[in-house]
């Protein structure tokens, strides 16, 4: 499990630390407060450890090269030094990530083009993870892998990794799948199953099969996650990064997503979510408030800007987050409604 991340002089962060729970970690905040950057920073570090272990080498220089390469692929800067927070006059960025109590710290300068320096490495083991970006890959999958291997695309590494994960066939022993309850929940609520035939995805209903391209985008996102459980890419030991689960979803499906997230957590997954959705955050907060009945383990992180710098609040329920832009906008809507109503009295 990921325990902690410290970001100094990295993108919009000056000196911020996040202490995570083994369950669901929810990042909220206005656009530009660094929610996705936290997720990508964690994912790129896990990716780098995986790639380094696969090479079966102990070379520190090789690991530094892999780290720099993955950070570049995840964030897509012109040079890696552009990720240094120059607003605070910093000449260097430091990232320190703790997994299972072991730390990996690395830094790079504002002038660095393609290199990072490892400051500390306790050599934690590889950690399986998957990153679900805001845009769906279910319908884009066909031909995407071949195209990405030959051409420079505008998609960052999260989409390429997701395409490769979707390419794997489903597991034979579906009854023995440790996430069987999550599969059943999603299939029951959505009313369909997922198939892959001849390199294309289909939605299977009682009326027959439908090509993925003909299904609403929000449903395609949920269908892709369902398939990733069926093929084992998401399992009980997976760290799940889910950026904007609410993207293109009808509000009626937000409840399903919240229940699904809670079920995945109960099955053993550590989950990281960046969201702007009112209903999703409040449902997860409700689960956390009544954890003795729901079994939920949730922590909220409220990111906001104060005097031009990113600040972070933490709490197990939304009420502990004082700077909540989601709630503020709903309160502003209520005030506007009252203003219009009073003008007609």
Tab-separated table of N, CA and C in Angstrom, residues 7 39 66 89 102 126-127 139 192 194 201 213 289 299 303 326:
chain	number	residue	atom	x	y	z
A	7	UNK	N	5.729	16.367	-1.589
A	7	UNK	CA	6.048	17.094	-2.809
A	7	UNK	C	6.623	18.451	-2.437
A	39	UNK	N	-1.992	12.053	-8.407
A	39	UNK	CA	-2.248	10.707	-8.918
A	39	UNK	C	-1.177	10.278	-9.911
A	66	UNK	N	14.979	5.492	-15.855
A	66	UNK	CA	13.603	4.999	-15.954
A	66	UNK	C	12.634	5.970	-15.288
A	89	UNK	N	10.235	30.424	-6.558
A	89	UNK	CA	11.672	30.632	-6.692
A	89	UNK	C	12.490	29.381	-6.462
A	102	UNK	N	8.489	1.913	3.182
A	102	UNK	CA	9.796	2.123	2.558
A	102	UNK	C	9.743	3.323	1.618
A	126	UNK	N	7.704	-4.261	-6.152
A	126	UNK	CA	6.764	-3.800	-7.163
A	126	UNK	C	5.341	-3.808	-6.643
A	127	UNK	N	4.523	-2.930	-7.168
A	127	UNK	CA	3.141	-2.770	-6.705
A	127	UNK	C	2.235	-2.688	-7.930
A	139	UNK	N	-13.757	2.444	-26.539
A	139	UNK	CA	-14.037	2.519	-27.980
A	139	UNK	C	-12.790	2.910	-28.777
A	192	UNK	N	-25.792	-5.260	-18.124
A	192	UNK	CA	-25.090	-5.842	-19.266
A	192	UNK	C	-23.786	-6.503	-18.825
A	194	UNK	N	-19.697	-7.681	-20.534
A	194	UNK	CA	-18.707	-7.157	-21.474
A	194	UNK	C	-18.009	-8.307	-22.190
A	201	UNK	N	-14.584	-4.546	-28.636
A	201	UNK	CA	-15.380	-4.724	-27.435
A	201	UNK	C	-16.866	-4.611	-27.756
A	213	UNK	N	-18.713	1.286	-29.628
A	213	UNK	CA	-18.849	2.634	-30.173
A	213	UNK	C	-20.281	3.154	-30.082
A	289	UNK	N	-18.727	8.045	7.591
A	289	UNK	CA	-19.324	8.457	8.859
A	289	UNK	C	-19.971	7.271	9.573
A	299	UNK	N	-10.570	8.643	3.320
A	299	UNK	CA	-9.950	9.894	3.749
A	299	UNK	C	-10.064	10.908	2.620
A	303	UNK	N	-7.765	20.259	-1.542
A	303	UNK	CA	-6.664	21.060	-2.077
A	303	UNK	C	-7.191	22.439	-2.469
A	326	UNK	N	-16.876	22.327	-4.015
A	326	UNK	CA	-18.098	21.671	-4.482
A	326	UNK	C	-19.282	22.164	-3.661
